[in-house]
Amino acid sequence: MTIIDDVEAKAVTLDAEAAAFAVATTDDDAAVDVKKDGPPPTPGVESDLDLLAKGSHDEALVRKMALVNNALDEIGFTSYHLKLFFLNGWGYGADSMVLLVQSVIATPAYTEFGSEGFKKALTIAVYVGMLAGAIFWGFSADIIGRRLAFNVTLLLASIATIIAGAMPNWPALATMVAIIGFSAGGNLILDTAIFLEYLPHKHQYMVTLMALFWGIGQAIVAIAALGFLVPDKWNCSEDCTMSNNMGWRYVAFTCGAIMFVGSILRLTVVRLQETPKFLLGENRDDDVIETLNYFASRANRPFSLTADQLKACGEVRSSHGRKKFSFGEVAIHLKGLFEHWRLGLSTLLLWLSWAGIGLIYPLFYVFLPDYVKTRGTAGDSLPAYDSWKNYVITNVVSVGGPILGAWMCNLPLLGRKWTMVLGALSGMACLFAYAADTNVNIDTTLSALSGFFINVYYGTLYAYTPEVLPSAHRATGDGVSVGINRIMGILSAIIGTYADTSTPVPVYICAALFGFLAIVSALFPYEPYGRRSS
């Protein structure tokens, strides 16, 4: 039985439990104990289960969030959630494809265009684009909503990737890669936030599982590279022209076309409504009920929440400034990430973690083709077929990382925090071994295991981040996290150039950073296991 089958098998039981819980906690006669640092007593609302309720200064938001979480638990997991899982997950896949496409096409394209200019220009271009995209789409999603960005980011990225395959020179290709990065920069922010904001709390582990699509995206690029960058008829080593060096262009065309199909499916299959938790921050209580009813009615799942119950909680005042499109609005969302000391500490540790993995991931994965080529016997480079075959193996194996991570983070003993700790320590051990190894056969195994455990950690971090950010400021917090990640990606191109990717030095840097991230993960103040996102 696969983990997806397991989700379906548990759905009926979990939904029954969630409905019983929701009914019990929305009873008008219910009451809750109040901790010293929590909000005042609120009849009919169970806020202790909500992760960020304690310490919040916006009582109306705490009350409304608890009621909406009750309703989501009452409705349970539906086919609409399953559609979101696959099509939001495809946003993960597209983001990883964007990063790896530029890395595999860079060398043949640079050769064709006369080897003039900065060799790592595409890596810098994609990360500059992704940095701009993370900031733009992140802040805008908290101001105008998630729906628009969800619908257009993947479509723009897919079209730009196809166009990139037709670029006539190195500067034009780098410019188009930056546009691809900007377009795809919103995917990782929005895909996790949207999926999480619809999920009943017993299924929140599926946000970690969704990261398996990241590995699938990597595998697609690796297979395309094996198919198009090996045959002599599409590749050249000297006197390169467009006609005798079409391999890298075919990789771009193929990956862009696959992304385009996914973007059309997102527009036609999901028909995304604005998320109920975003609407809460807008005080659009009637629209919250309409959105809940949209997917609940299609699954024939009743729920008891009404707009009058939401309105009785008061008006949310902490989500926006006086003017939506202003620096004051941006300041409100940044300030909301530091509402109290515990949330502030969590936010800072999150950003530190994203900085660390932002250096580790590109130093390993983006430059992996360079490492693989130098792992031949007697100091010789591997033949093209063997190097790309090993590259495919590493990326296919990495798909299993988020699957293991999803299982681990749903264990009471581990939760999210200790899953990240174990993933980081395992990745550190494998990377140290990979850097020291010189046996080509063992080398492939170690690179595959390194990629696997990188994705255990990375997939869990991706899911953990929106879980511990308040919904009104979630996209902003996510956007800054990913933005910091992209800045480190730019730095990786510089390190990769001067540390020399034909040596194991960059891999040793990755291993040491992973040890540091294990310590940071252990210090996180929140554990979302068994709790509801706010």
Coordinates of C-alpha atoms in Angstrom, one line a residue:
M1 CA 0.0 0.0 0.0
T2 CA 1.4 3.4 -1.0
I3 CA 1.2 6.4 1.3
I4 CA -1.5 7.9 -1.0
D5 CA -3.5 4.8 -0.6
D6 CA -3.0 5.1 3.1
V7 CA -4.4 8.6 3.0
E8 CA -7.6 7.3 1.4
A9 CA -7.9 4.4 3.7
K10 CA -7.7 6.6 6.8
A11 CA -10.0 9.3 5.4
V12 CA -13.3 8.0 6.7
T13 CA -11.9 7.4 10.2
L14 CA -10.2 10.7 10.4
D15 CA -13.2 12.6 9.1
A16 CA -15.4 11.0 11.7
E17 CA -13.0 12.0 14.4
A18 CA -12.7 15.5 13.0
A19 CA -16.5 15.9 12.8
A20 CA -17.0 14.8 16.4
F21 CA -14.2 17.2 17.5
A22 CA -15.7 20.1 15.6
V23 CA -19.2 19.5 17.0
A24 CA -17.9 19.3 20.5
T25 CA -15.8 22.5 20.2
T26 CA -18.5 24.6 18.5
D27 CA -21.1 23.9 21.2
D28 CA -22.3 27.3 22.5
D29 CA -22.1 26.0 26.1
A30 CA -18.4 24.9 25.8
A31 CA -15.7 26.8 27.5
V32 CA -11.9 26.6 27.6
D33 CA -9.3 27.2 30.2
V34 CA -7.3 30.4 29.7
K35 CA -3.5 30.4 30.1
K36 CA -1.8 33.5 31.5
D37 CA -0.4 34.5 28.1
G38 CA -3.5 33.5 26.0
P39 CA -6.6 35.4 24.9
P40 CA -9.6 35.8 27.2
P41 CA -12.2 33.0 27.4
T42 CA -14.2 32.7 24.2
P43 CA -17.4 30.7 24.3
G44 CA -17.7 27.9 21.8
V45 CA -14.0 28.2 20.6
E46 CA -11.2 25.7 21.3
S47 CA -8.0 27.7 20.7
D48 CA -5.6 25.5 22.6
L49 CA -5.3 23.2 19.6
D50 CA -4.4 26.2 17.3
L51 CA -0.6 26.5 17.2
L52 CA -0.2 30.2 17.2
A53 CA -3.3 31.2 19.3
K54 CA -1.4 31.9 22.5
G55 CA 0.3 35.3 22.5
S56 CA -1.8 36.8 19.7
H57 CA -3.1 40.3 20.4
D58 CA -6.0 40.0 17.9
E59 CA -8.7 38.3 19.8
A60 CA -11.2 38.4 16.9
L61 CA -8.7 36.6 14.6
V62 CA -8.0 33.9 17.2
R63 CA -11.7 33.2 17.6
K64 CA -12.5 33.2 13.9
M65 CA -9.4 31.1 13.1
A66 CA -10.5 28.5 15.6
L67 CA -14.0 28.4 14.2
V68 CA -12.8 28.0 10.6
N69 CA -10.3 25.2 11.7
N70 CA -13.3 23.5 13.4
A71 CA -15.2 23.7 10.1
L72 CA -12.3 22.3 8.1
D73 CA -12.0 19.4 10.5
E74 CA -15.7 18.9 10.3
I75 CA -15.7 18.7 6.5
G76 CA -12.6 16.5 6.5
F77 CA -10.4 15.4 3.5
T78 CA -12.2 15.6 0.2
S79 CA -11.6 15.1 -3.5
Y80 CA -10.9 18.8 -3.8
H81 CA -8.0 18.4 -1.4
L82 CA -6.7 15.5 -3.5
K83 CA -6.8 17.8 -6.6
L84 CA -4.9 20.5 -4.7
F85 CA -2.4 17.9 -3.6
F86 CA -1.5 16.9 -7.2
L87 CA -1.7 20.3 -8.9
N88 CA -0.2 22.3 -6.1
G89 CA 2.5 19.7 -5.9
W90 CA 3.2 20.2 -9.6
G91 CA 4.2 23.8 -8.6
Y92 CA 6.9 22.1 -6.5
G93 CA 8.0 20.1 -9.6
A94 CA 8.1 23.1 -11.8
D95 CA 10.3 25.0 -9.4
S96 CA 12.8 22.3 -9.2
M97 CA 12.7 21.9 -13.0
V98 CA 13.5 25.6 -13.4
L99 CA 16.6 25.3 -11.2
L100 CA 17.9 22.1 -12.9
V101 CA 17.1 23.1 -16.5
Q102 CA 19.4 26.0 -16.3
S103 CA 22.1 23.9 -14.7
V104 CA 22.0 21.1 -17.3
I105 CA 21.8 23.4 -20.4
A106 CA 24.4 25.9 -19.2
T107 CA 27.6 24.1 -20.4
P108 CA 26.4 23.2 -24.0
A109 CA 24.7 26.6 -24.4
Y110 CA 27.9 28.4 -23.2
T111 CA 30.0 26.4 -25.6
E112 CA 27.7 27.2 -28.6
F113 CA 27.7 30.9 -27.8
G114 CA 31.5 31.1 -28.0
S115 CA 32.3 30.6 -24.2
E116 CA 32.2 34.4 -23.7
G117 CA 30.9 36.0 -20.5
F118 CA 30.5 34.7 -17.0
K119 CA 30.2 30.9 -17.1
K120 CA 27.8 30.7 -14.1
A121 CA 25.6 33.5 -15.4
L122 CA 22.5 31.3 -15.7
T123 CA 22.7 30.3 -12.1
I124 CA 22.9 33.9 -11.0
A125 CA 20.2 34.9 -13.4
V126 CA 17.7 32.2 -12.2
Y127 CA 18.3 33.1 -8.5
V128 CA 18.0 36.8 -9.1
G129 CA 14.7 36.2 -10.9
M130 CA 13.5 33.9 -8.1
L131 CA 14.5 36.4 -5.4
A132 CA 12.5 39.1 -7.2
G133 CA 9.6 36.7 -7.7
A134 CA 9.6 35.5 -4.1
I135 CA 9.4 39.1 -2.8
F136 CA 6.8 40.2 -5.3
W137 CA 4.5 37.2 -5.2
G138 CA 5.0 36.8 -1.4
F139 CA 3.9 40.3 -0.5
S140 CA 1.2 40.6 -3.1
A141 CA -0.4 37.3 -2.0
D142 CA -1.0 38.8 1.5
I143 CA -2.4 42.0 0.0
I144 CA -4.5 40.9 -3.0
G145 CA -4.9 37.2 -2.3
R146 CA -3.5 33.9 -3.3
R147 CA -5.7 33.1 -6.3
L148 CA -4.3 35.3 -9.0
A149 CA -0.7 34.4 -8.4
F150 CA -1.6 30.7 -8.2
N151 CA -3.2 30.9 -11.6
V152 CA -0.5 32.8 -13.5
T153 CA 2.9 32.0 -12.1
L154 CA 3.2 28.5 -13.5
L155 CA 1.8 29.5 -16.8
L156 CA 4.3 32.3 -17.2
A157 CA 7.2 30.1 -16.2
S158 CA 6.3 27.4 -18.7
I159 CA 6.0 29.8 -21.6
A160 CA 9.3 31.5 -20.7
T161 CA 11.1 28.1 -20.5
I162 CA 9.9 27.2 -24.0
I163 CA 11.0 30.6 -25.3
A164 CA 14.4 30.2 -23.6
G165 CA 15.1 27.2 -25.9
A166 CA 15.1 29.5 -28.9
M167 CA 17.5 32.2 -27.6
P168 CA 20.2 33.3 -30.0
N169 CA 23.0 34.3 -27.6
W170 CA 24.2 34.0 -24.0
P171 CA 22.9 37.4 -22.7
A172 CA 19.5 36.7 -24.2
L173 CA 19.4 33.3 -22.6
A174 CA 20.4 34.6 -19.2
T175 CA 17.7 37.3 -19.4
M176 CA 15.0 34.7 -20.2
V177 CA 16.2 32.4 -17.4
A178 CA 15.8 35.4 -15.0
I179 CA 12.2 35.8 -16.3
I180 CA 11.6 32.1 -15.7
G181 CA 12.9 32.5 -12.2
F182 CA 10.7 35.5 -11.5
S183 CA 7.6 33.6 -12.8
A184 CA 8.3 30.4 -10.8
G185 CA 9.4 32.4 -7.7
G186 CA 5.9 32.4 -6.4
N187 CA 5.1 28.7 -6.8
L188 CA 6.8 27.4 -3.6
I189 CA 5.3 30.2 -1.5
L190 CA 1.7 29.8 -2.7
D191 CA 1.5 26.1 -3.3
T192 CA 2.2 25.2 0.4
A193 CA 0.2 28.1 1.8
I194 CA -2.9 27.4 -0.3
F195 CA -2.8 23.7 0.4
L196 CA -2.3 24.1 4.1
E197 CA -5.1 26.7 4.4
Y198 CA -7.6 24.2 3.1
L199 CA -6.5 21.1 5.0
P200 CA -8.1 19.6 8.1
H201 CA -5.4 19.4 10.8
K202 CA -5.0 15.6 10.8
H203 CA -3.9 15.8 7.2
Q204 CA -1.3 18.6 7.5
Y205 CA 1.5 16.1 7.1
M206 CA 0.5 15.9 3.5
V207 CA 2.2 19.3 2.9
T208 CA 5.5 17.5 3.6
L209 CA 4.5 14.6 1.3
M210 CA 3.7 17.1 -1.5
A211 CA 7.4 17.8 -1.7
L212 CA 7.8 14.4 -3.5
F213 CA 6.9 16.4 -6.7
W214 CA 10.1 18.4 -6.2
G215 CA 12.0 15.1 -6.7
I216 CA 9.8 14.2 -9.7
G217 CA 10.6 17.6 -11.3
Q218 CA 14.3 16.9 -10.8
A219 CA 13.9 13.4 -12.3
I220 CA 12.1 14.7 -15.4
V221 CA 15.0 17.1 -16.1
A222 CA 17.6 14.4 -15.5
I223 CA 15.8 12.0 -17.9
A224 CA 15.5 14.8 -20.5
A225 CA 19.2 15.5 -20.2
L226 CA 20.0 11.8 -20.6
G227 CA 17.9 11.7 -23.8
F228 CA 19.0 14.9 -25.4
L229 CA 22.5 15.7 -24.2
V230 CA 24.1 12.4 -25.0
P231 CA 23.5 11.7 -28.8
D232 CA 26.2 13.1 -31.0
K233 CA 23.6 14.3 -33.6
W234 CA 22.3 16.9 -31.1
N235 CA 25.5 17.8 -29.4
C236 CA 29.0 19.2 -30.3
S237 CA 32.3 19.7 -28.7
E238 CA 33.8 22.3 -31.1
D239 CA 32.6 24.6 -34.0
C240 CA 29.1 24.6 -32.4
T241 CA 26.1 26.1 -34.1
M242 CA 22.4 26.0 -33.5
S243 CA 22.0 23.2 -36.1
N244 CA 24.5 20.8 -34.6
N245 CA 23.9 21.6 -30.9
M246 CA 20.1 21.3 -30.5
G247 CA 20.3 19.0 -27.5
W248 CA 20.1 21.7 -24.8
R249 CA 17.3 23.5 -26.7
Y250 CA 15.2 20.2 -26.8
V251 CA 15.7 19.9 -23.0
A252 CA 14.2 23.4 -22.6
F253 CA 11.3 22.8 -25.0
T254 CA 10.4 19.5 -23.4
C255 CA 10.5 20.7 -19.8
G256 CA 8.6 23.9 -20.8
A257 CA 5.9 21.9 -22.5
I258 CA 5.4 19.6 -19.5
M259 CA 5.1 22.6 -17.2
F260 CA 2.6 24.2 -19.6
V261 CA 0.4 21.1 -19.4
G262 CA 0.5 21.3 -15.7
S263 CA -0.4 25.0 -15.7
I264 CA -3.5 24.4 -17.9
L265 CA -4.6 21.6 -15.6
R266 CA -4.3 24.0 -12.6
L267 CA -6.6 26.5 -14.4
T268 CA -9.2 24.0 -15.6
V269 CA -9.3 21.2 -12.9
V270 CA -9.0 23.0 -9.6
R271 CA -10.8 26.3 -10.3
L272 CA -9.3 27.6 -7.1
Q273 CA -11.3 29.8 -4.8
E274 CA -9.6 32.3 -2.5
T275 CA -8.6 30.5 0.7
P276 CA -10.9 30.8 3.7
K277 CA -8.0 31.8 6.0
F278 CA -7.0 34.7 3.8
L279 CA -10.6 35.8 3.6
L280 CA -10.7 35.8 7.4
G281 CA -8.0 38.5 7.5
E282 CA -10.1 40.5 5.1
N283 CA -13.2 40.4 7.3
R284 CA -15.1 38.8 4.4
D285 CA -17.0 36.4 6.6
D286 CA -19.8 35.7 4.0
D287 CA -17.1 34.8 1.5
V288 CA -15.5 32.4 4.0
I289 CA -18.7 30.5 4.3
E290 CA -19.2 30.5 0.5
T291 CA -15.7 29.1 -0.1
L292 CA -16.2 26.4 2.5
N293 CA -19.5 25.5 1.0
Y294 CA -17.9 25.4 -2.5
F295 CA -15.8 22.3 -1.8
A296 CA -17.9 20.8 1.0
S297 CA -21.0 20.6 -1.1
R298 CA -19.2 18.8 -3.9
A299 CA -18.2 16.1 -1.5
N300 CA -21.6 16.0 0.2
R301 CA -19.9 17.1 3.5
P302 CA -22.1 19.3 5.8
F303 CA -20.6 21.8 8.2
S304 CA -22.2 23.8 11.0
L305 CA -20.3 27.2 10.8
T306 CA -22.3 30.2 9.8
A307 CA -21.4 33.8 8.8
D308 CA -23.3 35.1 11.9
Q309 CA -21.0 33.1 14.2
L310 CA -17.9 34.6 12.5
K311 CA -19.3 38.1 12.7
A312 CA -20.1 37.7 16.4
C313 CA -16.4 37.3 17.0
G314 CA -15.7 40.9 16.0
E315 CA -13.5 42.5 13.4
V316 CA -9.9 41.4 12.6
R317 CA -7.7 44.4 12.9
S318 CA -4.1 43.1 12.6
S319 CA -4.0 42.0 9.0
H320 CA -3.7 45.3 7.1
G321 CA -2.7 48.9 7.3
R322 CA -4.8 51.9 6.4
K323 CA -3.8 51.6 2.8
K324 CA -3.3 48.2 1.2
F325 CA -0.9 49.3 -1.5
S326 CA 1.7 51.1 0.6
F327 CA 4.9 50.6 2.6
G328 CA 2.9 50.7 5.7
E329 CA 1.0 47.6 4.5
V330 CA 4.3 45.8 4.0
A331 CA 5.5 46.9 7.5
I332 CA 2.2 45.5 9.0
H333 CA 2.9 42.1 7.5
L334 CA 6.6 42.1 8.6
K335 CA 5.7 43.2 12.1
G336 CA 3.1 40.5 12.3
L337 CA 5.9 37.9 12.1
F338 CA 7.3 39.3 15.4
E339 CA 4.1 39.8 17.3
H340 CA 5.6 38.2 20.4
W341 CA 9.0 36.9 21.4
R342 CA 8.3 33.2 20.7
L343 CA 6.9 33.9 17.2
G344 CA 9.8 36.3 16.6
L345 CA 12.4 33.6 17.6
S346 CA 10.6 31.1 15.3
T347 CA 10.7 33.5 12.4
L348 CA 14.4 34.3 12.8
L349 CA 15.3 30.6 13.1
L350 CA 13.2 29.8 10.0
W351 CA 15.1 32.4 8.0
L352 CA 18.4 31.1 9.2
S353 CA 17.4 27.6 8.1
W354 CA 16.3 28.8 4.7
A355 CA 19.7 30.6 4.3
G356 CA 21.5 27.4 5.1
I357 CA 19.6 25.1 2.8
G358 CA 19.7 27.9 0.2
L359 CA 23.5 27.3 0.0
I360 CA 23.5 23.6 0.4
Y361 CA 20.9 22.8 -2.3
P362 CA 22.6 24.6 -5.3
L363 CA 26.1 23.7 -4.2
F364 CA 25.1 20.0 -4.4
Y365 CA 22.2 19.7 -7.0
V366 CA 22.9 22.6 -9.3
F367 CA 26.5 21.7 -9.7
L368 CA 25.9 17.9 -9.5
P369 CA 26.6 17.5 -13.2
D370 CA 30.1 18.9 -12.7
Y371 CA 30.7 16.6 -9.7
V372 CA 29.5 13.5 -11.6
K373 CA 31.7 14.2 -14.6
T374 CA 34.8 14.2 -12.5
R375 CA 34.1 10.9 -10.8
G376 CA 35.7 8.6 -13.4
T377 CA 38.5 6.1 -12.7
A378 CA 42.2 7.1 -12.8
G379 CA 41.3 10.7 -12.8
D380 CA 39.5 10.6 -16.1
S381 CA 36.1 12.1 -16.7
L382 CA 33.1 9.8 -17.0
P383 CA 31.7 9.3 -20.5
A384 CA 28.6 11.5 -21.2
Y385 CA 26.2 8.6 -21.0
D386 CA 27.5 7.3 -17.7
S387 CA 27.6 10.7 -16.1
W388 CA 24.0 11.5 -17.1
K389 CA 22.9 8.0 -16.1
N390 CA 24.3 8.5 -12.6
Y391 CA 22.7 12.0 -12.5
V392 CA 19.3 10.3 -13.3
I393 CA 19.8 7.7 -10.6
T394 CA 20.5 10.4 -8.0
N395 CA 17.5 12.5 -8.9
V396 CA 15.1 9.5 -9.1
V397 CA 16.2 8.2 -5.7
S398 CA 15.6 11.7 -4.2
V399 CA 11.8 11.4 -4.9
G400 CA 11.6 9.0 -1.9
G401 CA 13.0 11.6 0.5
P402 CA 9.8 13.6 1.1
I403 CA 7.8 10.3 1.3
L404 CA 10.0 9.2 4.2
G405 CA 9.8 12.7 5.7
A406 CA 6.0 12.7 5.6
W407 CA 5.9 9.4 7.5
M408 CA 8.5 10.5 10.0
C409 CA 6.9 13.9 10.7
N410 CA 3.6 12.3 11.5
L411 CA 5.1 10.1 14.3
P412 CA 4.5 11.6 17.8
L413 CA 8.1 10.8 18.8
L414 CA 9.6 12.8 16.0
G415 CA 7.2 15.4 14.7
R416 CA 8.5 18.0 12.3
K417 CA 11.4 19.3 14.3
W418 CA 13.2 16.0 14.9
T419 CA 12.5 14.8 11.4
M420 CA 14.5 17.8 10.2
V421 CA 17.2 17.1 12.7
L422 CA 17.6 13.5 11.6
G423 CA 17.4 14.4 7.9
A424 CA 20.1 17.1 8.3
L425 CA 22.4 14.7 10.3
S426 CA 21.9 11.9 7.8
G427 CA 22.6 14.3 4.9
M428 CA 25.7 15.6 6.6
A429 CA 27.1 12.0 7.0
C430 CA 26.4 11.1 3.4
L431 CA 27.9 14.4 2.0
F432 CA 31.1 13.9 4.0
A433 CA 31.3 10.4 2.7
Y434 CA 30.6 11.5 -0.9
A435 CA 33.3 14.2 -0.7
A436 CA 35.9 11.7 0.5
D437 CA 35.0 8.9 -1.9
T438 CA 36.9 8.1 -5.1
N439 CA 35.2 4.8 -6.1
V440 CA 32.8 5.5 -9.0
N441 CA 30.4 2.7 -8.0
I442 CA 30.1 3.7 -4.4
D443 CA 30.1 7.3 -5.5
T444 CA 26.7 6.9 -7.2
T445 CA 25.2 5.3 -4.2
L446 CA 26.5 8.1 -1.9
S447 CA 25.3 10.9 -4.2
A448 CA 21.9 9.3 -4.4
L449 CA 21.7 9.0 -0.6
S450 CA 22.9 12.6 -0.2
G451 CA 20.1 13.8 -2.5
F452 CA 17.6 11.6 -0.6
F453 CA 18.3 13.0 2.8
I454 CA 18.6 16.6 1.5
N455 CA 15.0 16.1 0.3
V456 CA 13.9 14.6 3.7
Y457 CA 15.1 17.8 5.4
Y458 CA 14.0 20.2 2.6
G459 CA 10.6 18.7 2.1
T460 CA 9.9 18.9 5.9
L461 CA 11.2 22.5 6.1
Y462 CA 8.9 23.5 3.2
A463 CA 5.9 22.2 5.1
Y464 CA 7.0 23.4 8.5
T465 CA 7.4 27.0 7.4
P466 CA 3.8 27.9 6.6
E467 CA 2.6 25.8 9.6
V468 CA 4.4 28.1 12.0
L469 CA 3.5 31.4 10.3
P470 CA 0.2 33.3 11.0
S471 CA -2.2 33.1 8.1
A472 CA -2.6 36.9 7.7
H473 CA 1.2 37.2 7.1
R474 CA 2.0 33.7 5.9
A475 CA 2.8 34.6 2.3
T476 CA 5.0 37.5 3.4
G477 CA 6.9 35.2 5.8
D478 CA 7.2 32.5 3.2
G479 CA 8.3 35.1 0.6
V480 CA 11.1 36.5 2.8
S481 CA 12.2 32.9 3.6
V482 CA 12.4 31.9 0.0
G483 CA 14.0 35.3 -0.9
I484 CA 16.8 34.7 1.6
N485 CA 17.1 31.2 0.1
R486 CA 17.6 32.8 -3.4
I487 CA 20.2 35.2 -2.1
M488 CA 22.2 32.3 -0.9
G489 CA 21.7 30.6 -4.3
I490 CA 23.4 33.6 -5.9
L491 CA 26.2 33.3 -3.5
S492 CA 26.5 29.6 -4.4
A493 CA 27.4 30.5 -8.0
I494 CA 30.3 32.6 -6.7
I495 CA 31.4 29.9 -4.3
G496 CA 31.0 27.2 -7.0
T497 CA 33.3 29.3 -9.3
Y498 CA 36.1 30.0 -6.9
A499 CA 35.9 26.9 -4.8
D500 CA 36.1 24.8 -8.0
T501 CA 33.3 22.3 -8.6
S502 CA 35.8 19.8 -10.0
T503 CA 37.0 19.4 -6.4
P504 CA 35.1 18.1 -3.3
V505 CA 35.5 21.5 -1.4
P506 CA 31.9 22.7 -2.1
V507 CA 30.5 19.3 -0.9
Y508 CA 32.5 19.6 2.3
I509 CA 30.9 23.1 2.8
C510 CA 27.4 21.5 2.3
A511 CA 28.1 18.8 4.9
A512 CA 29.3 21.3 7.5
L513 CA 26.3 23.5 7.0
F514 CA 23.9 20.5 7.4
G515 CA 25.4 19.9 10.9
F516 CA 24.7 23.5 11.7
L517 CA 21.1 23.2 10.4
A518 CA 20.5 20.1 12.6
I519 CA 21.2 22.3 15.7
V520 CA 18.9 25.1 14.4
S521 CA 16.1 22.6 13.9
A522 CA 16.4 21.4 17.5
L523 CA 16.0 24.9 18.7
F524 CA 12.7 25.7 16.9
P525 CA 10.1 26.8 19.6
Y526 CA 7.1 25.3 17.8
E527 CA 6.2 21.7 17.1
P528 CA 3.1 21.6 14.8
Y529 CA 2.5 17.8 15.2
G530 CA -1.1 17.4 16.4
R531 CA -1.8 21.1 16.3
R532 CA -3.7 23.3 13.8
S533 CA -2.2 26.0 11.7
S534 CA -3.4 29.5 12.5

